[in-house]
Amino acid sequence: MTAASRALGSARDTTVPRAPGSRRRGALAATLVLAAAAVLVWCYYRLSWTVPATSDGAAMALQAQDMLHGNWLLHGWTVGDVSFHTTELPEYAVIEWFRGLGPGVIHLAAAVTYTLLVLLAGLLARGRAHGRDGVVRALLATGIMLAPQLGYGAFVLLLSPDHVGTQVPLLAGWLLLDLAPHRWWVPTALGALLASVQFSDRIALVTAVVPLCVVCGTRVARTAVARRSTRRSQAQGSGAQPDRLGPVWRARAYELSLAAAAVASVAVSWAAARLLAAAGGYTAHPLPMVLAPPRLLWTHTWLTGWGVLELYGANFTGVSGWVATLFAVAHLAGLALGVAGFAVALRRFLLPRGDPDLVDSVLAVAITCNLILYILSIQPGTIQGTGYNAREIAAVLPLGAVLAGRVIGPKLTGRETPRARSECCLLLSLLLSAVLAGYGASLGYGAAQPPAPPRNAVLASWLTAHHLRYGLAGAPANITTVDSGGRVGLAVVAVSGGRVRARLYQSKLPAYDPRLHSANFLVAGAPADGAGYAPEYISVPVARRTFGPPARVYHFHGYTVMVWDVNLLTRLGRPGR
């Protein structure tokens, strides 16, 4: 066996004989985790219902329904710049297989996804620690993520599939990297996982691939510099020539293999996308990446800070009432711990004393890359007023929570502090326990709130009662179809060039085929509550100009439902985006 093989195959784990009763304790711990998971799913399901589902999440539900009917490659679909094909869509399909199509699918899937994220964050924060140290680490991470803030926090973290769910498989990958021995199969498995995630969400390039390559490359470079300096000193002292740097690559074979696997995952993901297109699968919109002009960078910086506050539940904008204000104040503690864990981990990576932890370094660099790229892009420009695009930095929450557990947790247990400071650590632990109790109260308070009525449920019921089964609509199309449980079908349309046209975005091409469907009505106008993005609604004059005078017109809840005696698909303009 070569030296490189020995370096790559060396195991870090040490086998410790099981103490009597350890299996019983392990079974009890597993039971408690499962019980906690069930409670969290229920709470997050209730909390998710406090915000109405949107057509983006409804499109995912419709795609999952198509997958259940055998269309696993989503032939004919045009999705957004993120497909979630290998991450959350299978989860949607499983839930729909049990409970059928409906808005509850969106909320339940979000609850399951976030529960998995919280539990994985706790496991990764615990790492190899045991006993009190492991419990404190896990509780710190899960506590920080425990109670998403009502309103926008719930909207981003507990609603439609988004970059939040992408972190579930990535955290599982970092857990593998942290716990598995240094064997050849670890880089292979991690590379396959990274390729799968990138296939669905290319933000994994920023939050996983690039950080892993940067950290591994830096560790190799530092080892090379250190060995070169050592050998040069030895050569000067003995008069011999310094050796070549071959041993560096053998010493860092594991890091090199991880970086190679990360780079290879990009190629594998790209090749898989090309194979999918060749096989007639879905079409994805290109991922927009436009840099912001320098004059906007300061504005983008504070908007990014605003988004981080929302993710951590510590934003006071729009918060009313002393209860909500108190919970926001409590969430400042979680934000402070996340920032502290990130800062310490990043300092250890930049100014190492010895060999900093590999996973800690990757997570710190991932947060840095995500925030910097977000500030430099145009995404924060759309945050004002809605905050919706802070979902692009959703990884900052779980990664920061994990770093708080892994870095700050040991300090609270006194393992990294002098004995003289143990009392201070104890007081701080008691204070954080009180904060954690406040987080639990915040979660219970949010779960007890009344659900928001589905935004288009009344429209779906009205169309069903009037026996209108298939038609056209703008913004409410997908969500109305899901709200009706599939009893009403609405094809997505938009206004382009002064006419109504098929919109190939979160929609499928067969929906516009007049040989397959007969659409005899169009939903124009906007709901009475003014919800939604106004330009995505269809105006009555444009509908008349495209299809001619309708046979019947109904006015309901702010909408104008126009009915014709012809198949509107035969008069629909050419598809556009």
C-alpha positions as MATLAB code, in Angstrom:
seq = 'MTAASRALGSARDTTVPRAPGSRRRGALAATLVLAAAAVLVWCYYRLSWTVPATSDGAAMALQAQDMLHGNWLLHGWTVGDVSFHTTELPEYAVIEWFRGLGPGVIHLAAAVTYTLLVLLAGLLARGRAHGRDGVVRALLATGIMLAPQLGYGAFVLLLSPDHVGTQVPLLAGWLLLDLAPHRWWVPTALGALLASVQFSDRIALVTAVVPLCVVCGTRVARTAVARRSTRRSQAQGSGAQPDRLGPVWRARAYELSLAAAAVASVAVSWAAARLLAAAGGYTAHPLPMVLAPPRLLWTHTWLTGWGVLELYGANFTGVSGWVATLFAVAHLAGLALGVAGFAVALRRFLLPRGDPDLVDSVLAVAITCNLILYILSIQPGTIQGTGYNAREIAAVLPLGAVLAGRVIGPKLTGRETPRARSECCLLLSLLLSAVLAGYGASLGYGAAQPPAPPRNAVLASWLTAHHLRYGLAGAPANITTVDSGGRVGLAVVAVSGGRVRARLYQSKLPAYDPRLHSANFLVAGAPADGAGYAPEYISVPVARRTFGPPARVYHFHGYTVMVWDVNLLTRLGRPGR';
ca = [
       0.000    0.000    0.000;
       1.367    3.426   -0.949;
       1.821    6.258    1.498;
      -0.946    8.251   -0.248;
      -3.359    5.331    0.125;
      -2.507    5.056    3.810;
      -3.078    8.797    4.257;
      -6.437    8.658    2.483;
      -7.489    5.483    4.248;
      -6.480    6.361    7.782;
      -9.450    6.386   10.131;
     -10.053    8.996   12.766;
     -12.528    7.061   14.823;
     -11.548    5.161   17.916;
     -13.680    2.253   19.052;
     -14.865    2.599   22.631;
     -16.493   -0.397   24.300;
     -20.159    0.152   25.048;
     -20.915    0.734   28.689;
     -23.706   -1.326   30.283;
     -27.052    0.215   29.535;
     -25.751    2.284   26.596;
     -28.110    0.549   24.179;
     -31.024    1.310   26.430;
     -30.000    4.951   26.648;
     -29.557    5.047   22.877;
     -33.052    3.658   22.333;
     -34.482    6.189   24.781;
     -32.653    9.031   23.023;
     -33.964    7.869   19.635;
     -37.512    7.718   21.015;
     -37.231   11.237   22.419;
     -35.904   12.551   19.089;
     -38.792   10.951   17.188;
     -41.306   12.384   19.654;
     -39.706   15.824   19.366;
     -39.778   15.545   15.562;
     -43.504   14.749   15.619;
     -44.198   17.772   17.845;
     -42.084   20.024   15.635;
     -43.842   18.874   12.453;
     -47.205   19.644   14.023;
     -46.085   23.091   15.267;
     -44.444   24.036   11.979;
     -47.490   22.806   10.053;
     -49.691   25.119   12.110;
     -47.219   27.970   11.781;
     -47.015   27.492    8.010;
     -50.768   27.979    7.714;
     -50.424   31.513    9.120;
     -49.256   32.620    5.676;
     -51.222   31.784    2.500;
     -49.625   29.527   -0.089;
     -48.605   31.014   -3.428;
     -48.616   29.817   -7.022;
     -44.900   28.968   -6.805;
     -45.540   26.305   -4.189;
     -48.661   25.229   -6.067;
     -46.582   24.668   -9.200;
     -44.391   22.275   -7.209;
     -47.497   20.422   -6.032;
     -48.739   20.100   -9.623;
     -45.337   18.875  -10.787;
     -45.310   16.280   -8.007;
     -48.758   15.154   -9.129;
     -47.421   14.721  -12.658;
     -44.545   12.648  -11.282;
     -47.009   10.395   -9.484;
     -48.732    9.839  -12.821;
     -45.478    8.590  -14.349;
     -44.027   11.829  -15.738;
     -40.844   11.580  -13.639;
     -38.813   13.761  -16.004;
     -41.587   16.415  -16.052;
     -41.857   16.302  -19.834;
     -43.427   19.494  -21.172;
     -42.870   21.528  -18.013;
     -41.036   24.838  -17.936;
     -39.815   25.494  -14.406;
     -38.039   28.451  -12.835;
     -34.294   28.799  -12.408;
     -34.505   26.274   -9.536;
     -36.218   22.929  -10.150;
     -36.009   21.083   -6.776;
     -36.271   17.925   -8.872;
     -34.013   15.836   -6.628;
     -34.578   17.659   -3.327;
     -38.157   18.618   -2.395;
     -40.257   17.384   -5.323;
     -39.940   13.715   -4.246;
     -41.106   14.779   -0.790;
     -44.148   16.495   -2.329;
     -44.885   13.359   -4.355;
     -44.806   11.136   -1.257;
     -47.126   13.466    0.676;
     -49.566   13.701   -2.247;
     -49.528    9.927   -2.558;
     -50.886    9.750    1.005;
     -53.246   12.729    1.145;
     -53.955   13.839   -2.433;
     -53.672   17.262   -4.046;
     -54.518   20.318   -1.979;
     -53.011   23.349   -0.261;
     -52.215   21.243    2.809;
     -49.513   19.507    0.769;
     -47.524   22.728    0.541;
     -47.762   23.427    4.277;
     -47.052   19.859    5.377;
     -44.048   19.534    3.077;
     -42.653   22.810    4.434;
     -43.133   21.573    8.013;
     -41.367   18.272    7.306;
     -38.505   20.023    5.498;
     -37.889   22.526    8.270;
     -38.108   19.834   10.954;
     -35.442   17.824    9.136;
     -33.323   20.973    8.875;
     -33.595   21.675   12.615;
     -32.753   18.098   13.590;
     -29.816   17.868   11.176;
     -28.478   21.179   12.481;
     -28.595   19.762   16.009;
     -26.827   16.542   14.962;
     -24.115   18.416   13.064;
     -23.605   20.844   15.952;
     -23.241   17.887   18.329;
     -20.696   16.208   16.064;
     -18.570   13.703   17.986;
     -19.281   15.231   21.371;
     -21.074   13.180   24.019;
     -22.683   13.764   27.385;
     -23.390   17.281   28.566;
     -21.114   18.800   25.930;
     -23.032   17.129   23.105;
     -26.412   18.094   24.551;
     -25.431   21.762   24.924;
     -24.116   21.932   21.375;
     -27.253   20.354   19.906;
     -29.604   22.510   21.988;
     -27.842   25.705   20.931;
     -28.244   24.933   17.242;
     -31.819   23.676   17.423;
     -32.812   26.454   19.806;
     -31.639   29.203   17.461;
     -33.739   27.728   14.651;
     -36.658   26.617   16.803;
     -39.179   29.423   16.333;
     -39.394   31.223   12.956;
     -40.877   34.682   13.260;
     -44.500   35.180   12.321;
     -45.061   36.956    9.037;
     -42.126   37.128    6.705;
     -40.025   34.642    8.680;
     -42.721   31.995    8.308;
     -43.177   32.985    4.667;
     -39.548   32.248    3.781;
     -38.794   29.335    6.090;
     -42.127   27.515    6.215;
     -43.873   27.810    2.870;
     -42.951   27.006   -0.713;
     -39.879   24.975   -1.727;
     -36.876   27.241   -1.706;
     -33.195   27.440   -0.851;
     -34.103   26.569    2.743;
     -34.827   22.964    1.770;
     -31.624   22.769   -0.229;
     -29.700   22.878    3.032;
     -31.227   19.580    4.220;
     -29.105   17.309    1.972;
     -26.130   19.643    2.340;
     -26.224   19.403    6.139;
     -26.442   15.639    5.741;
     -23.308   15.814    3.582;
     -21.428   17.881    6.168;
     -22.532   15.409    8.848;
     -21.024   12.612    6.771;
     -17.822   14.620    6.389;
     -17.679   15.243   10.123;
     -18.399   11.739   11.429;
     -17.136    9.341    8.765;
     -13.553    8.027    8.828;
     -11.116    9.205    6.167;
     -11.955    6.513    3.630;
     -11.979    6.676   -0.159;
     -15.770    6.378   -0.325;
     -16.421    9.587    1.644;
     -15.306   11.983   -1.140;
     -17.184    9.804   -3.655;
     -20.426    9.881   -1.672;
     -20.098   13.594   -0.907;
     -19.397   14.400   -4.567;
     -22.467   12.441   -5.667;
     -24.601   14.285   -3.123;
     -23.261   17.679   -4.233;
     -23.977   16.811   -7.878;
     -27.544   15.815   -6.985;
     -28.181   19.051   -5.073;
     -26.667   21.246   -7.805;
     -28.897   19.509  -10.334;
     -31.878   20.969   -8.453;
     -30.475   24.192   -7.015;
     -27.307   25.810   -8.297;
     -26.920   27.940   -5.202;
     -25.125   24.870   -3.837;
     -22.166   26.080   -5.890;
     -21.913   29.069   -3.547;
     -22.860   27.417   -0.263;
     -21.069   24.071   -0.712;
     -18.783   23.501   -3.709;
     -16.771   26.725   -3.618;
     -16.349   26.723    0.208;
     -15.184   23.093    0.203;
     -12.647   23.788   -2.543;
     -11.407   26.968   -0.830;
     -10.932   25.301    2.547;
      -9.288   22.158    1.179;
      -7.051   24.172   -1.141;
      -6.015   26.464    1.710;
      -5.135   23.525    3.965;
      -2.988   21.996    1.215;
      -1.255   25.321    0.491;
      -0.520   25.969    4.159;
       0.956   22.521    4.588;
       3.139   23.045    1.523;
       4.406   26.388    2.817;
       5.064   25.019    6.292;
       6.974   22.004    5.002;
       8.959   24.068    2.564;
       9.989   26.417    5.370;
      10.907   23.516    7.647;
      12.954   21.698    5.066;
      14.719   24.868    4.003;
      15.731   25.463    7.597;
      16.916   21.877    7.930;
      18.865   22.100    4.672;
      20.556   25.331    5.721;
      21.555   23.775    8.999;
      22.954   20.559    7.494;
      24.183   21.860    4.169;
      21.946   19.431    2.290;
      19.498   20.380   -0.419;
      15.822   20.618    0.645;
      13.603   17.707   -0.400;
      10.801   18.074   -2.919;
       7.279   18.659   -1.678;
       5.893   15.267   -2.614;
       5.001   14.341    0.996;
       2.587   17.304    1.091;
       0.251   15.649   -1.363;
       0.401   12.413    0.565;
      -0.295   14.203    3.838;
      -3.238   16.094    2.334;
      -4.570   13.348    0.071;
      -7.949   13.431    1.816;
      -8.431   17.179    1.303;
      -7.301   16.892   -2.314;
      -9.783   14.100   -2.927;
     -12.583   16.172   -1.381;
     -11.749   19.164   -3.586;
     -11.549   16.926   -6.653;
     -14.934   15.400   -5.813;
     -16.456   18.880   -5.429;
     -15.106   19.983   -8.816;
     -16.238   16.731  -10.420;
     -19.737   17.244   -9.006;
     -20.099   20.390  -11.108;
     -19.315   18.455  -14.278;
     -21.611   15.587  -13.289;
     -24.480   17.988  -12.559;
     -23.983   19.740  -15.905;
     -23.891   16.409  -17.766;
     -27.041   15.226  -15.988;
     -28.872   18.396  -17.043;
     -27.839   17.802  -20.666;
     -29.019   14.178  -20.465;
     -32.329   15.307  -19.024;
     -32.844   17.736  -21.909;
     -31.933   15.031  -24.450;
     -34.455   12.672  -22.833;
     -37.241   15.252  -23.194;
     -37.384   16.387  -19.584;
     -38.356   19.770  -18.209;
     -36.950   23.095  -19.395;
     -35.393   25.389  -16.787;
     -34.989   29.139  -16.994;
     -31.396   30.363  -16.848;
     -30.123   31.419  -13.454;
     -29.857   35.225  -13.458;
     -26.662   36.649  -12.031;
     -26.244   40.372  -12.584;
     -23.820   42.426  -10.524;
     -25.143   45.552   -8.872;
     -23.585   48.961   -9.651;
     -21.147   50.172   -6.965;
     -23.460   53.008   -5.887;
     -25.986   50.451   -4.583;
     -23.598   48.334   -2.525;
     -24.170   50.244    0.710;
     -27.949   49.945    0.283;
     -27.573   46.256   -0.483;
     -25.467   45.806    2.637;
     -28.095   47.095    5.020;
     -30.836   45.263    3.110;
     -28.805   42.088    3.594;
     -28.615   42.819    7.310;
     -32.374   43.322    7.306;
     -32.803   39.923    5.665;
     -30.529   38.226    8.223;
     -32.608   39.736   11.041;
     -35.737   38.302    9.444;
     -34.207   34.849    9.070;
     -33.158   34.788   12.721;
     -36.536   36.115   13.865;
     -35.059   39.325   15.295;
     -36.540   41.898   12.932;
     -38.686   44.629   14.495;
     -40.006   46.128   11.241;
     -43.759   45.642   11.079;
     -43.855   43.981   14.519;
     -46.736   45.163   16.693;
     -47.787   44.227   20.198;
     -45.682   43.573   23.268;
     -45.726   39.789   22.834;
     -44.269   39.859   19.319;
     -41.760   42.516   20.388;
     -40.645   40.404   23.361;
     -40.112   37.373   21.126;
     -38.098   39.481   18.669;
     -35.895   40.658   21.541;
     -35.343   37.045   22.627;
     -34.296   36.143   19.088;
     -31.505   38.701   19.285;
     -29.706   36.239   21.561;
     -29.803   33.583   18.848;
     -28.534   36.061   16.294;
     -25.671   37.081   18.604;
     -24.679   33.438   19.125;
     -24.810   32.739   15.392;
     -22.657   35.777   14.621;
     -20.197   34.879   17.385;
     -19.867   31.268   16.203;
     -19.347   32.407   12.631;
     -16.767   35.039   13.608;
     -14.738   32.630   15.745;
     -14.800   29.875   13.110;
     -13.785   32.303   10.362;
     -10.929   33.696   12.481;
      -9.681   30.181   13.187;
      -9.662   29.489    9.467;
      -7.958   32.744    8.490;
      -5.501   32.829   11.408;
      -5.010   29.173   12.253;
      -3.220   27.832   15.284;
      -2.667   24.268   14.235;
      -5.254   22.639   11.972;
      -8.740   24.239   12.339;
     -11.753   21.970   12.131;
     -12.597   21.134    8.512;
     -16.387   21.336    8.826;
     -16.289   24.554   10.884;
     -14.099   26.172    8.239;
     -16.359   25.055    5.366;
     -19.481   26.423    7.073;
     -17.829   29.766    7.886;
     -16.568   30.190    4.323;
     -20.001   29.183    2.988;
     -21.691   31.964    4.971;
     -19.062   34.440    3.766;
     -19.474   33.462    0.114;
     -23.278   33.556    0.326;
     -23.398   37.012    1.916;
     -20.758   38.581   -0.335;
     -22.321   37.288   -3.544;
     -25.761   38.370   -2.382;
     -24.593   41.917   -1.645;
     -22.809   42.177   -4.993;
     -25.844   40.918   -6.945;
     -29.061   42.768   -7.756;
     -31.146   40.442   -5.536;
     -31.269   42.707   -2.445;
     -32.780   45.423   -4.630;
     -36.056   43.485   -4.680;
     -36.131   42.968   -0.924;
     -37.556   46.349    0.021;
     -41.243   46.190    0.753;
     -41.543   42.391    0.674;
     -38.213   40.933    1.700;
     -38.953   37.927   -0.493;
     -35.500   37.558   -1.975;
     -33.811   37.135    1.394;
     -34.518   33.473    0.659;
     -31.315   33.635   -1.394;
     -29.343   33.807    1.868;
     -31.472   31.282    3.770;
     -28.369   29.125    4.350;
     -27.085   31.754    6.788;
     -29.573   30.572    9.428;
     -28.792   26.831    9.686;
     -25.061   27.280    9.089;
     -24.815   30.019   11.710;
     -26.819   27.943   14.179;
     -24.533   24.931   13.656;
     -21.422   27.060   14.176;
     -22.905   28.495   17.361;
     -23.321   24.975   18.703;
     -19.912   23.692   17.593;
     -17.878   26.761   18.572;
     -19.741   28.464   21.424;
     -21.199   25.309   22.977;
     -17.893   23.989   24.387;
     -17.229   27.362   25.980;
     -20.539   27.211   27.868;
     -19.746   23.818   29.356;
     -16.425   25.076   30.695;
     -14.412   22.614   28.594;
     -12.435   25.421   26.974;
     -12.334   27.826   29.906;
     -10.243   28.039   33.100;
     -11.817   26.725   36.265;
     -12.062   30.229   37.657;
     -14.574   31.104   34.974;
     -16.836   28.102   35.545;
     -19.337   30.096   37.607;
     -19.641   32.655   34.826;
     -20.259   29.834   32.357;
     -22.932   28.422   34.644;
     -24.738   31.765   34.879;
     -24.545   32.204   31.117;
     -25.924   28.692   30.616;
     -28.858   29.490   32.896;
     -29.517   32.686   30.959;
     -29.478   30.825   27.649;
     -31.803   28.211   29.126;
     -34.271   31.001   29.871;
     -33.884   32.281   26.311;
     -34.484   28.764   24.973;
     -37.667   28.589   27.040;
     -38.687   31.874   25.434;
     -38.067   30.379   22.005;
     -40.308   27.464   22.927;
     -43.026   29.873   24.030;
     -42.608   31.774   20.764;
     -43.086   28.562   18.776;
     -46.185   27.652   20.784;
     -47.585   31.160   20.348;
     -47.052   31.022   16.591;
     -48.605   27.563   16.310;
     -51.672   28.784   18.217;
     -52.386   31.596   15.756;
     -55.426   31.187   13.472;
     -54.605   30.039    9.941;
     -54.728   32.525    7.118;
     -57.463   31.604    4.636;
     -56.125   30.223    1.345;
     -55.805   33.211   -0.945;
     -57.795   31.730   -3.833;
     -59.952   29.139   -2.068;
     -63.080   31.278   -2.528;
     -62.341   31.581   -6.237;
     -61.823   27.831   -6.537;
     -65.119   27.163   -4.734;
     -66.962   29.690   -6.865;
     -65.667   28.217  -10.134;
     -66.554   24.708   -8.980;
     -70.086   25.778   -7.990;
     -70.605   27.367  -11.441;
     -69.339   24.227  -13.217;
     -66.389   26.028  -14.782;
     -63.782   23.301  -15.072;
     -60.961   24.555  -17.299;
     -59.864   28.089  -18.086;
     -57.081   30.652  -18.106;
     -55.680   32.958  -15.430;
     -52.593   34.952  -14.549;
     -51.206   34.992  -11.009;
     -53.958   32.858   -9.396;
     -53.716   29.992  -11.915;
     -51.646   27.338  -10.134;
     -52.755   28.051   -6.591;
     -56.452   28.033   -7.581;
     -55.976   24.663   -9.261;
     -54.395   23.280   -6.079;
     -56.999   24.924   -3.801;
     -59.726   23.153   -5.765;
     -57.995   19.799   -5.353;
     -57.702   19.513   -9.124;
     -61.456   19.882   -9.745;
     -60.739   23.153  -11.564;
     -57.826   23.561  -13.961;
     -56.334   26.948  -14.813;
     -53.581   27.360  -17.394;
     -51.056   30.132  -16.721;
     -51.226   33.096  -19.100;
     -49.667   36.545  -19.234;
     -49.969   39.762  -21.233;
     -47.338   40.271  -23.917;
     -47.531   42.610  -26.904;
     -51.005   43.737  -25.905;
     -52.452   40.208  -26.067;
     -53.012   37.292  -23.743;
     -50.446   34.565  -24.351;
     -49.484   31.261  -22.813;
     -46.817   31.766  -20.195;
     -44.174   29.062  -20.127;
     -43.083   29.550  -16.556;
     -44.069   27.105  -13.803;
     -46.434   25.610  -16.359;
     -46.549   22.733  -18.841;
     -46.975   22.983  -22.603;
     -49.744   20.332  -22.942;
     -51.979   22.611  -20.824;
     -52.367   24.861  -23.899;
     -53.091   22.121  -26.419;
     -56.692   22.555  -27.749;
     -56.725   18.850  -28.632;
     -56.338   17.948  -24.955;
     -58.267   20.701  -23.183;
     -61.189   23.013  -23.799;
     -60.849   26.331  -21.946;
     -64.005   28.433  -21.981;
     -63.331   31.094  -19.332;
     -60.669   33.528  -18.140;
     -60.147   34.997  -14.692;
     -59.362   38.700  -15.030;
     -58.891   41.452  -12.490;
     -57.391   41.044   -9.024;
     -58.763   39.885   -5.655;
     -60.543   42.397   -3.474;
     -57.785   42.282   -0.858;
     -55.224   43.374   -3.454;
     -52.949   40.436   -2.700;
     -50.409   39.289   -5.237;
     -48.226   40.907   -7.851;
     -50.455   43.228   -9.879;
     -48.657   42.939  -13.282;
     -49.312   39.175  -13.285;
     -53.090   39.657  -13.384;
     -54.966   39.914  -16.680;
     -56.916   43.077  -17.444;
     -60.414   42.933  -18.906;
     -59.643   45.128  -21.994;
     -56.705   42.917  -22.992;
     -58.850   39.783  -22.588;
     -61.558   41.273  -24.818;
     -58.983   42.343  -27.389;
     -57.539   38.825  -27.535;
     -60.677   36.662  -27.444;
     -63.503   39.001  -28.469;
     -66.674   39.821  -26.515;
     -67.502   37.167  -23.892;
     -70.856   35.431  -23.753;
     -71.181   35.978  -19.999;
     -69.374   38.080  -17.406;
     -69.362   37.533  -13.637;
     -67.949   39.823  -10.962;
     -66.870   38.054   -7.809;
     -64.596   39.075   -4.903;
     -62.780   41.610   -7.070;
     -62.298   39.157   -9.951;
     -63.972   39.367  -13.316;
     -64.740   35.912  -14.705;
     -65.369   36.065  -18.451;
     -66.967   33.083  -20.174;
     -67.005   32.339  -23.907;
     -68.753   29.670  -25.969;
     -65.524   28.736  -27.789;
     -62.287   27.008  -26.833;
     -60.017   29.910  -25.914;
     -56.936   27.794  -26.541;
     -57.594   28.104  -30.288;
     -57.278   31.904  -30.015;
     -54.457   32.059  -27.503;
     -51.318   33.894  -28.542;
     -48.011   32.095  -28.992;
     -46.333   31.046  -25.744;
     -43.996   33.498  -24.061;
     -42.146   33.861  -20.810;
];
